[in-house]
Coordinates of C-alpha atoms and ligand atoms in Angstrom, one line a residue:
X25 CA -17.2 -1.5 23.2
X26 CA -15.8 -2.5 19.8
X27 CA -18.3 -3.0 17.0
X28 CA -17.3 -5.2 14.0
X29 CA -18.2 -4.7 10.3
X30 CA -17.4 -7.7 8.2
X31 CA -16.9 -6.7 4.5
X32 CA -17.3 -9.4 1.8
X33 CA -17.5 -9.4 -2.0
X34 CA -19.5 -11.1 -4.6
X35 CA -20.1 -11.5 -8.3
X36 CA -16.6 -10.6 -9.5
X37 CA -13.3 -9.5 -7.9
X38 CA -11.7 -6.1 -8.3
X39 CA -14.9 -4.2 -7.3
X40 CA -13.0 -1.9 -4.9
X41 CA -13.8 -3.6 -1.7
X42 CA -10.6 -2.3 -0.1
X43 CA -11.5 1.2 -1.1
X44 CA -15.1 0.9 0.2
X45 CA -13.8 -0.4 3.5
X46 CA -11.2 2.4 3.8
X47 CA -13.9 5.0 2.9
X48 CA -16.2 3.6 5.5
X49 CA -13.4 3.8 8.0
X50 CA -12.8 7.6 7.1
X51 CA -16.5 8.3 7.4
X52 CA -16.8 6.7 10.8
X53 CA -13.8 8.8 11.9
X54 CA -15.5 11.9 10.5
X55 CA -18.4 11.1 12.9
X56 CA -16.0 11.0 15.8
X57 CA -15.4 7.2 16.2
X58 CA -12.0 5.5 16.4
X59 CA -11.4 2.7 13.8
X60 CA -9.0 0.0 12.8
X61 CA -9.1 -1.9 9.5
X62 CA -8.1 -5.5 8.8
X63 CA -7.6 -7.7 5.8
X64 CA -8.2 -11.5 5.8
X65 CA -6.8 -13.1 2.6
X66 CA -7.7 -16.6 1.6
X67 CA -4.6 -17.3 -0.5
X68 CA -2.1 -19.9 0.8
X69 CA 1.1 -17.8 0.8
X70 CA 2.1 -17.1 4.3
X71 CA 2.5 -13.5 3.4
X72 CA 2.6 -11.6 0.2
X73 CA 6.4 -10.8 0.6
X74 CA 7.4 -13.6 -1.8
X75 CA 4.7 -12.9 -4.4
X76 CA 5.5 -11.3 -7.6
X77 CA 4.2 -7.7 -7.9
X78 CA 2.6 -8.9 -11.2
X79 CA 0.5 -11.4 -9.2
X80 CA -0.4 -9.3 -6.3
X81 CA 0.6 -5.7 -6.7
X82 CA 2.8 -3.9 -4.3
X83 CA 3.8 -5.3 -0.9
X84 CA 2.8 -2.9 1.7
X85 CA 5.1 -2.7 4.8
X86 CA 4.0 -1.8 8.3
X87 CA 6.0 0.1 11.0
X88 CA 6.3 -3.2 12.8
X89 CA 7.8 -4.9 9.7
X90 CA 5.1 -7.0 8.3
X91 CA 4.9 -7.5 4.5
X92 CA 1.2 -7.1 3.8
X93 CA -1.5 -6.7 1.2
X94 CA -1.7 -3.4 -0.6
X95 CA -5.2 -2.8 0.7
X96 CA -3.6 -1.9 4.1
X97 CA -2.1 1.0 2.1
X98 CA -5.5 2.2 1.3
X99 CA -6.7 1.8 4.9
X100 CA -3.7 4.0 6.0
X101 CA -4.2 6.6 3.3
X102 CA -7.8 7.1 4.1
X103 CA -7.8 6.8 7.9
X104 CA -4.2 7.9 8.9
X105 CA -4.2 4.9 11.3
X106 CA -0.8 3.1 11.0
X107 CA -1.4 -0.5 10.1
X108 CA 0.2 -3.2 12.2
X109 CA 1.4 -6.8 11.5
X110 CA -1.8 -7.9 13.3
X111 CA -4.0 -6.3 10.6
X112 CA -3.3 -8.7 7.8
X113 CA -3.5 -12.5 7.6
X114 CA -3.7 -15.1 5.0
X115 CA -4.9 -18.7 5.0
X116 CA -1.3 -19.7 4.6
X117 CA -0.5 -17.9 7.9
X118 CA -3.5 -19.4 9.7
X119 CA -2.8 -22.9 8.6
X120 CA 0.9 -22.5 9.4
X121 CA 0.1 -21.3 12.9
X122 CA -2.4 -24.2 13.4
X123 CA 0.2 -26.8 12.2
X124 CA 2.9 -25.3 14.3
X125 CA 0.7 -25.6 17.4
X126 CA -0.2 -29.2 16.4
X127 CA 3.5 -30.1 16.1
X128 CA 4.1 -28.7 19.5
X129 CA 1.2 -30.7 21.0
X130 CA -0.8 -27.7 21.6
X131 CA -4.1 -29.4 20.9
X132 CA -3.5 -32.2 23.4
X133 CA -3.9 -35.1 20.9
X134 CA -7.1 -33.9 19.4
X135 CA -8.0 -34.4 15.7
X136 CA -7.3 -31.1 14.0
X137 CA -10.2 -29.8 11.8
X138 CA -11.1 -26.8 9.9
X139 CA -14.0 -26.3 12.3
X140 CA -13.1 -25.5 15.1
X141 CA -9.3 -25.3 15.0
X142 CA -8.8 -23.3 11.9
X143 CA -11.9 -21.1 12.4
X144 CA -10.8 -20.5 16.1
X145 CA -7.4 -19.4 14.8
X146 CA -9.1 -16.9 12.6
X147 CA -11.4 -15.7 15.3
X148 CA -8.4 -15.2 17.6
X149 CA -6.9 -13.0 14.8
X150 CA -10.0 -11.0 14.4
X151 CA -10.3 -10.5 18.2
X152 CA -6.7 -9.1 18.6
X153 CA -6.9 -5.6 20.0
X154 CA -10.6 -6.0 21.0
X155 CA -11.8 -3.0 23.0
X156 CA -9.0 -0.7 21.6
X157 CA -11.3 1.1 19.0
X158 CA -15.0 1.9 18.5
X159 CA -15.1 0.0 15.3
X160 CA -13.1 -2.9 13.7
X161 CA -13.6 -3.2 10.0
X162 CA -12.6 -6.6 8.6
X163 CA -12.3 -7.2 4.9
X164 CA -12.5 -10.7 3.6
X165 CA -10.4 -11.0 0.3
X166 CA -11.7 -12.8 -2.7
X167 CA -15.4 -13.5 -3.6
X168 CA -18.1 -15.4 -1.8
X169 CA -18.2 -19.0 -3.3
X170 CA -14.3 -19.3 -3.5
X171 CA -13.2 -22.6 -2.0
X172 CA -10.3 -21.0 -0.1
X173 CA -12.5 -18.4 1.4
X174 CA -15.0 -20.8 3.2
X175 CA -13.1 -21.1 6.6
X176 CA -13.0 -17.2 6.8
X177 CA -16.8 -16.9 6.0
X178 CA -17.5 -19.6 8.7
X179 CA -15.3 -17.8 11.2
X180 CA -17.1 -14.5 10.7
X181 CA -20.5 -16.2 10.9
X182 CA -19.4 -17.7 14.3
X183 CA -17.8 -14.5 15.4
X184 CA -21.1 -12.7 14.9
X185 CA -22.9 -15.3 17.1
X186 CA -20.2 -15.1 19.8
X187 CA -20.7 -11.4 20.2
X188 CA -23.8 -9.9 22.0
X189 CA -26.5 -9.0 19.5
X190 CA -26.1 -5.8 17.5
X191 CA -22.3 -5.6 17.9
X192 CA -21.4 -6.8 14.4
X193 CA -22.8 -6.4 10.9
X194 CA -22.1 -7.7 7.4
X195 CA -21.6 -5.5 4.4
X196 CA -21.6 -7.1 1.1
X197 CA -20.2 -5.5 -2.1
X198 CA -21.5 -6.6 -5.5
X199 CA -21.8 -5.5 -9.1
X200 CA -24.9 -4.5 -11.0
X201 CA -24.0 -5.0 -14.7
X202 CA -25.6 -2.7 -17.1
X203 CA -27.0 -4.3 -20.3
X204 CA -26.8 -1.8 -23.1
X205 CA -29.3 -3.5 -25.4
X206 CA -32.1 -3.3 -22.9
X207 CA -30.8 -0.2 -21.1
X208 CA -31.1 -2.0 -17.7
X209 CA -29.0 -2.5 -14.6
X210 CA -29.3 -6.2 -13.7
X211 CA -29.9 -7.3 -10.1
X212 CA -29.7 -11.1 -10.7
X213 CA -26.0 -11.6 -10.0
X214 CA -26.3 -9.7 -6.7
X215 CA -29.3 -11.8 -5.8
X216 CA -27.3 -15.0 -6.5
X217 CA -24.4 -13.7 -4.5
X218 CA -26.5 -12.9 -1.5
X219 CA -28.2 -16.3 -1.8
X220 CA -24.8 -17.9 -1.7
X221 CA -23.9 -15.9 1.5
X222 CA -27.1 -16.8 3.1
X223 CA -26.5 -20.5 2.4
X224 CA -23.5 -20.3 4.6
X225 CA -25.3 -18.5 7.3
X226 CA -24.6 -14.9 6.6
X227 CA -27.3 -12.3 6.0
X228 CA -25.9 -9.0 4.9
X229 CA -27.1 -5.8 6.6
X230 CA -25.7 -3.4 4.0
X231 CA -25.5 -4.0 0.3
X232 CA -23.0 -1.8 -1.6
X233 CA -23.6 -2.2 -5.4
X234 CA -21.0 -1.0 -8.0
X235 CA -22.7 0.4 -11.0
X236 CA -21.9 2.6 -13.9
X237 CA -24.8 5.0 -13.1
X238 CA -27.3 5.7 -10.3
X239 CA -29.5 2.8 -9.2
X240 CA -33.2 3.7 -10.1
X241 CA -35.8 3.3 -7.3
X242 CA -37.3 0.2 -8.9
X243 CA -34.0 -1.7 -8.9
X244 CA -33.2 -0.6 -5.4
X245 CA -36.5 -1.8 -4.1
X246 CA -36.1 -5.1 -6.0
X247 CA -32.6 -5.7 -4.4
X248 CA -34.1 -4.8 -1.0
X249 CA -37.0 -7.3 -1.4
X250 CA -35.0 -10.2 -2.9
X251 CA -31.8 -9.7 -0.8
X252 CA -33.7 -9.1 2.5
X253 CA -32.1 -5.7 3.3
X254 CA -33.8 -2.3 3.9
X255 CA -34.0 -0.1 0.8
X256 CA -31.9 2.6 2.3
X257 CA -29.2 0.0 3.0
X258 CA -28.7 -0.5 -0.7
X259 CA -25.8 1.8 -1.4
X260 CA -24.8 2.8 -4.9
X261 CA -21.1 2.9 -5.7
X262 CA -20.6 4.6 -8.9
X263 CA -17.3 4.9 -10.8
X264 CA -15.3 7.9 -9.5
X265 CA -12.9 10.3 -11.1
X266 CA -10.5 10.0 -8.1
X267 CA -10.3 7.3 -5.4
X268 CA -10.2 10.2 -2.9
X269 CA -13.8 11.1 -3.8
X270 CA -14.9 7.9 -2.3
X271 CA -15.6 9.1 1.3
X272 CA -17.7 12.0 0.1
X273 CA -19.4 9.9 -2.6
X274 CA -20.2 7.1 -0.1
X275 CA -21.5 9.6 2.4
X276 CA -23.7 11.2 -0.2
X277 CA -25.1 7.8 -0.9
X278 CA -25.8 7.2 2.7
X279 CA -23.2 4.4 3.5
X280 CA -22.2 5.7 6.9
X281 CA -25.9 6.4 7.9
X282 CA -26.8 2.9 6.8
X283 CA -24.0 1.3 8.9
X284 CA -24.9 3.3 12.0
X285 CA -28.6 2.5 11.5
X286 CA -27.7 -1.2 11.3
X287 CA -26.0 -0.9 14.7
X288 CA -28.9 1.2 15.9
X289 CA -26.7 4.1 16.9
X290 CA -29.1 6.9 17.3
X291 CA -28.9 9.8 17.1
X292 CA -26.0 9.4 14.8
X293 CA -23.2 12.0 15.6
X294 CA -23.0 14.5 12.7
X295 CA -20.0 14.1 10.4
X296 CA -17.2 16.6 10.0
X297 CA -16.1 16.2 6.4
X298 CA -13.9 19.4 6.2
X299 CA -10.8 17.3 5.5
X300 CA -12.4 15.4 2.6
X301 CA -14.0 18.6 1.1
X302 CA -10.4 20.1 1.0
X303 CA -9.1 17.0 -0.7
X304 CA -11.8 17.1 -3.3
X305 CA -11.2 20.8 -3.9
X306 CA -7.5 20.3 -4.4
X307 CA -8.2 17.5 -6.9
X308 CA -10.9 19.5 -8.7
X309 CA -9.0 22.7 -9.3
X310 CA -5.4 22.1 -10.0
X311 CA -3.3 25.0 -11.3
X312 CA -1.1 23.3 -13.9
X313 CA 0.3 19.9 -14.6
X314 CA 3.7 18.4 -14.1
X315 CA 5.0 15.3 -15.9
X316 CA 6.9 12.7 -13.9
X317 CA 8.7 9.7 -15.4
X318 CA 8.8 6.7 -13.2
X319 CA 11.5 4.4 -14.5
X320 CA 10.9 0.9 -13.2
X321 CA 10.6 -2.7 -14.0
X322 CA 7.0 -3.7 -13.2
X323 CA 5.6 -1.0 -15.4
X324 CA 2.7 -3.1 -16.9
X325 CA 0.8 -3.2 -13.7
X326 CA 0.3 0.1 -11.9
X327 CA -0.6 -1.7 -8.7
X328 CA 3.0 -2.9 -8.5
X329 CA 3.9 0.7 -7.4
X330 CA 0.5 1.6 -5.9
X331 CA 1.8 3.8 -3.1
X332 CA 4.4 5.6 -5.2
X333 CA 1.6 6.7 -7.7
X334 CA -0.6 7.7 -4.8
X335 CA 2.2 9.6 -3.0
X336 CA 2.9 11.6 -6.2
X337 CA -0.8 12.5 -6.4
X338 CA -0.6 13.7 -2.8
X339 CA 2.5 15.7 -3.7
X340 CA 0.5 17.3 -6.5
X341 CA -2.3 18.1 -4.1
X342 CA 0.2 19.8 -1.7
X343 CA 1.2 22.1 -4.7
X344 CA -2.2 22.3 -6.2
X345 CA -1.0 20.8 -9.5
X346 CA -2.0 17.7 -11.3
X347 CA 0.8 15.0 -11.5
X348 CA 0.8 13.1 -14.6
X349 CA 3.0 10.0 -13.8
X350 CA 4.2 8.0 -16.8
X351 CA 5.7 4.6 -16.3
X352 CA 8.7 3.9 -18.4
X353 CA 10.3 0.4 -18.6
X354 CA 13.9 0.8 -17.7
X355 CA 14.9 -2.0 -20.2
X356 CA 13.8 0.3 -23.1
X357 CA 17.1 2.2 -22.6
X358 CA 19.0 -0.9 -23.7
X359 CA 17.7 -0.2 -27.2
X360 CA 16.6 3.3 -27.2
X361 CA 18.3 6.6 -26.4
X362 CA 17.6 7.8 -22.9
X363 CA 17.4 11.5 -23.8
X364 CA 14.8 10.8 -26.4
X365 CA 12.7 8.9 -23.9
X366 CA 13.2 11.3 -21.0
X367 CA 13.1 14.6 -22.7
X368 CA 10.3 16.8 -21.5
X369 CA 9.7 15.3 -18.1
X370 CA 9.7 17.7 -15.1
X371 CA 11.0 15.1 -12.7
X372 CA 12.4 11.5 -12.7
X373 CA 11.7 8.9 -10.1
X374 CA 13.3 5.5 -9.8
X375 CA 11.3 3.4 -7.4
X376 CA 12.2 0.3 -5.4
X377 CA 12.9 -3.0 -7.1
X378 CA 14.6 -6.3 -7.0
X379 CA 17.1 -8.1 -9.2
X380 CA 19.4 -6.9 -12.0
X381 CA 17.0 -6.7 -14.8
X382 CA 16.6 -3.1 -15.9
X383 CA 19.2 -1.7 -13.6
X384 CA 21.5 -0.4 -16.3
X385 CA 18.7 1.5 -17.7
X386 CA 17.9 3.0 -14.4
X387 CA 21.6 4.1 -14.0
X388 CA 21.2 5.8 -17.3
X389 CA 18.1 7.5 -16.1
X390 CA 20.0 8.8 -13.0
X391 CA 22.9 10.1 -15.1
X392 CA 20.4 11.9 -17.4
X393 CA 18.7 13.6 -14.4
X394 CA 22.0 14.5 -12.8
X395 CA 23.6 16.0 -15.9
X396 CA 20.5 17.7 -17.2
X397 CA 19.4 19.2 -13.9
X398 CA 16.1 17.4 -13.9
X399 CA 14.7 16.7 -10.3
X400 CA 15.6 13.2 -9.3
X401 CA 13.9 11.1 -6.6
X402 CA 15.5 7.6 -6.0
X403 CA 13.6 5.3 -3.7
X404 CA 15.5 2.3 -2.2
X405 CA 16.8 0.6 -5.3
X406 CA 16.6 4.1 -6.9
X407 CA 19.0 5.4 -4.2
X408 CA 21.4 2.5 -4.8
X409 CA 21.3 3.3 -8.6
X410 CA 22.2 7.0 -7.8
X411 CA 25.2 5.8 -5.7
X412 CA 26.4 3.4 -8.5
X413 CA 26.0 6.2 -11.1
X414 CA 28.2 8.6 -9.2
X415 CA 30.7 5.8 -8.3
X416 CA 31.1 5.0 -11.9
X417 CA 30.9 8.3 -13.7
X418 CA 32.3 10.7 -11.1
X419 CA 34.6 8.6 -8.7
X420 CA 35.9 6.6 -11.6
X421 CA 35.1 3.1 -10.3
X422 CA 34.1 1.9 -13.8
X423 CA 32.7 -1.5 -12.7
X424 CA 30.9 -0.2 -9.5
X425 CA 27.8 -2.3 -8.9
X426 CA 25.7 -4.2 -6.3
X427 CA 26.3 -7.6 -4.7
X428 CA 22.6 -8.2 -5.6
X429 CA 23.7 -8.6 -9.2
X430 CA 26.4 -11.2 -8.5
X431 CA 25.7 -14.5 -10.2
X432 CA 24.0 -17.4 -8.2
X433 CA 27.4 -18.9 -7.3
X434 CA 28.2 -15.6 -5.6
X435 CA 31.1 -14.9 -7.9
X436 CA 31.7 -11.1 -7.9
X437 CA 31.3 -9.4 -11.2
X438 CA 31.7 -5.8 -10.0
X439 CA 33.3 -3.6 -7.4
X440 CA 30.3 -3.7 -4.9
X441 CA 29.4 -0.2 -3.6
X442 CA 26.2 -1.8 -2.4
X443 CA 26.6 -4.9 -0.3
X444 CA 24.5 -7.5 1.4
X445 CA 23.9 -6.6 4.9
X446 CA 24.1 -9.4 7.5
X447 CA 24.0 -7.6 10.8
X448 CA 22.4 -4.4 12.0
X449 CA 20.7 -2.6 14.9
X450 CA 17.0 -2.2 15.3
X451 CA 16.0 0.0 18.2
X452 CA 18.2 -1.4 21.0
X453 CA 18.8 -4.9 19.7
X454 CA 20.9 -6.4 17.0
X455 CA 19.6 -8.5 14.0
X456 CA 21.7 -11.0 12.1
X457 CA 21.0 -12.8 8.8
X458 CA 22.5 -15.4 6.7
X459 CA 22.2 -15.8 3.0
X460 CA 20.6 -19.2 3.4
X461 CA 17.9 -17.8 5.7
X462 CA 14.1 -18.2 4.6
X463 CA 13.3 -15.9 1.7
X464 CA 10.7 -14.0 3.7
X465 CA 13.0 -13.2 6.6
X466 CA 16.2 -11.8 5.2
X467 CA 15.4 -8.2 4.9
X468 CA 15.6 -5.0 6.9
X469 CA 11.9 -4.5 7.3
X470 CA 9.7 -1.9 9.0
X471 CA 10.4 1.4 10.8
X472 CA 13.9 2.6 11.5
X473 CA 15.2 5.9 12.7
X474 CA 17.4 8.1 10.5
X475 CA 19.4 11.2 11.7
X476 CA 19.6 14.1 9.2
X477 CA 22.6 16.4 8.9
X478 CA 22.2 19.9 10.0
X479 CA 21.7 22.3 7.0
X480 CA 21.0 19.5 4.5
X481 CA 18.2 19.7 2.0
X482 CA 16.4 16.8 3.6
X483 CA 16.6 18.3 7.1
X484 CA 14.9 21.4 5.7
X485 CA 12.3 19.4 3.9
X486 CA 11.4 17.3 6.9
X487 CA 12.0 20.3 9.3
X488 CA 13.5 17.7 11.6
X489 CA 16.8 16.1 12.5
X490 CA 15.4 12.7 13.4
X491 CA 12.9 10.8 11.3
X492 CA 11.3 7.3 11.2
X493 CA 10.7 5.7 7.9
X494 CA 9.8 2.1 6.6
X495 CA 12.4 -0.1 5.0
X496 CA 12.2 -3.2 2.9
X497 CA 15.6 -4.2 1.4
X498 CA 18.5 -6.6 1.7
X499 CA 21.4 -4.5 0.4
X500 CA 23.0 -1.3 1.8
X501 CA 25.4 1.5 0.5
X502 CA 29.0 0.7 1.6
X503 CA 30.2 3.6 3.6
X504 CA 33.8 2.7 2.5
X505 CA 33.1 4.9 -0.5
X506 CA 31.5 7.7 1.4
X507 CA 34.5 10.2 1.4
X508 CA 35.1 9.7 -2.4
X509 CA 31.4 10.1 -3.2
X510 CA 31.0 13.2 -1.0
X511 CA 34.1 14.7 -2.7
X512 CA 32.1 14.3 -6.0
X513 CA 29.1 16.2 -4.5
X514 CA 27.0 13.1 -3.5
X515 CA 26.4 13.9 0.2
X516 CA 25.3 11.3 2.8
X517 CA 22.8 13.5 4.6
X518 CA 20.9 10.8 6.5
X519 CA 22.4 8.0 8.5
X520 CA 21.3 5.3 10.9
X521 CA 21.7 6.5 14.6
X522 CA 24.8 4.4 14.9
X523 CA 26.3 6.1 11.9
X524 CA 26.8 2.8 10.0
X525 CA 24.0 2.7 7.5
X526 CA 23.4 5.4 4.8
X527 CA 19.8 6.4 4.8
X528 CA 19.8 9.4 2.5
X529 CA 22.1 10.8 -0.2
X530 CA 21.6 14.2 -1.9
X531 CA 23.4 16.6 -4.3
X532 CA 23.4 20.2 -3.0
X533 CA 24.7 21.3 -6.5
X534 CA 21.6 20.1 -8.2
X535 CA 18.0 21.6 -8.3
X536 CA 16.6 18.5 -6.6
X537 CA 18.4 15.2 -6.3
X538 CA 17.6 13.0 -3.3
X539 CA 18.0 9.2 -2.9
X540 CA 16.4 7.5 0.1
X541 CA 17.0 3.8 1.3
X542 CA 13.5 3.7 2.8
X543 CA 10.0 3.9 1.3
X544 CA 8.5 7.3 2.1
X545 CA 5.5 6.6 -0.2
X546 CA 4.2 4.2 2.3
X547 CA 3.4 7.0 4.8
X548 CA 1.9 9.6 2.5
X549 CA -1.7 10.6 2.8
X550 CA -4.0 12.8 0.7
X551 CA -4.6 15.0 3.7
X552 CA -1.0 14.9 4.8
X553 CA 1.3 14.5 1.8
X554 CA 4.8 13.2 2.5
X555 CA 7.2 16.1 2.7
X556 CA 9.7 14.5 0.2
X557 CA 7.0 13.9 -2.4
X558 CA 5.5 17.4 -1.8
X559 CA 8.9 19.0 -2.2
X560 CA 9.8 16.8 -5.2
X561 CA 6.6 17.9 -7.0
X562 CA 7.3 21.5 -5.9
X563 CA 10.8 21.3 -7.7
X564 CA 9.3 19.7 -10.7
X565 CA 6.6 22.3 -10.8
X566 CA 9.2 25.0 -10.8
X567 CA 10.9 23.3 -13.8
X568 CA 7.6 23.0 -15.6
X569 CA 7.0 26.8 -15.2
X570 CA 10.5 27.7 -16.6
X571 CA 9.9 26.0 -19.9
Ligands
LIG629 N1 16.8 -4.8 -4.2 C1 17.3 -3.8 -3.3 C2 17.7 -4.4 -2.0 O1 17.2 -5.4 -1.6 C3 16.3 -2.7 -3.1 C4 15.1 -3.1 -2.5 C5 13.9 -2.1 -2.8 O2 14.0 -1.2 -3.6 N2 12.9 -2.2 -2.0 O3 18.4 -3.7 -1.2

């Protein structure tokens, strides 16, 4: 039997609903249950693939090639359960499915309405994979009261009615603002938010309240009384030092117990929190600190590279050091000296990115790392920058560049060592793309296999010859330049199984220099740091101890 927990938010956005959902998932697992987490987003984009990282943060990619909300990254990092395309949906996708069905005559001439057609489409989405896990946690994006969110709220209200009693509950996350002048935590916004929910037929079973400090008994009782929940179902969510403290902190506040009580699961299985205690211990007692420079484009918003930052933290945990990641805007190198900016870092990372802006600065950062023997980790665009740098400065192709930077008319402005891929193999079928294809659909997306060369650094790091990693890119390194680049020490140590697409480059003559065409950060977890991040931080730690 699958039980459903619907997670909604009120009062303000950015309260950490995704984190609360992920932490609850981890706690249910710790009690021996299987879980899956889902995100339902009210915005009208069909998927976040075409949204600016400034608008929506990072695009998280699943193994099966979906471009999803970054909350799915939290879910994976906390539960270790690989997200699927069917774990994320937006209003845009729902409406587009409904309209497509309508055009195909799927509704037999009926008038198409929000209720029941749109709500049914949402319920079908929620029901996907019913029976596969003990719990399904569905987070509704946005805040109660948003116009776009209404069909989702109506759908979960109906879903709860469709199921036998006791098989689904509602958890609502709100904010208790602290008023300094009177020294009080205010419950009124939460009361209003719950009132709003109840007006659309949803009565929360568990209230999670973000607050700066503990919730005094008086306020807890007041919330319980006015919001019609049990006092021990009012859970305090205080600000945390590290997000990875969330499972233990929520457990200490009684969240998992409150959820199991709401389902009347009794006696509740005892939790095994050893994994999360180890995580807390590693965060609490680091032995030293390493400084990593992340040279990128979207540096004003950390969420734009959410998974990279988290994977570095995990790499630090693997080595029991604290990683201080600093974001440097690549464009600064147009004006300022690279050496002045990058001096003193123990490692340099160039993450993924799109478009030409900032790329010359990134190439300078690669050159600095290569010539100064600073550990270098290039991810996706960061690998392409490493290839261009060697092509220009070592092979002697002065105008080496990427087709991505050609002007709109497609006029070549460089010798492309990185080219636009139009046909490739995924598993046992081939995929073709045209430049004119829809924006969302022109990329190599999702999990692909790479074969690692025997004796290479990466084969040692992974301790494997065959790996699977997630991709999200249009352009590829051109193998026509492979021999020349390898002669200059840039070795192609990972290739697609058919030998056509370079997946990894590395420099054996350097303390640590690896470029990967995929996104390893998407698969890293605090309790299972990604081997590349763990080893990159290890190399950076060695450098930090030399000086
Ligand atoms: N813009 C590059 C490409 O499309 C790199 C993409 C990325 O870094 N994710 O190939």
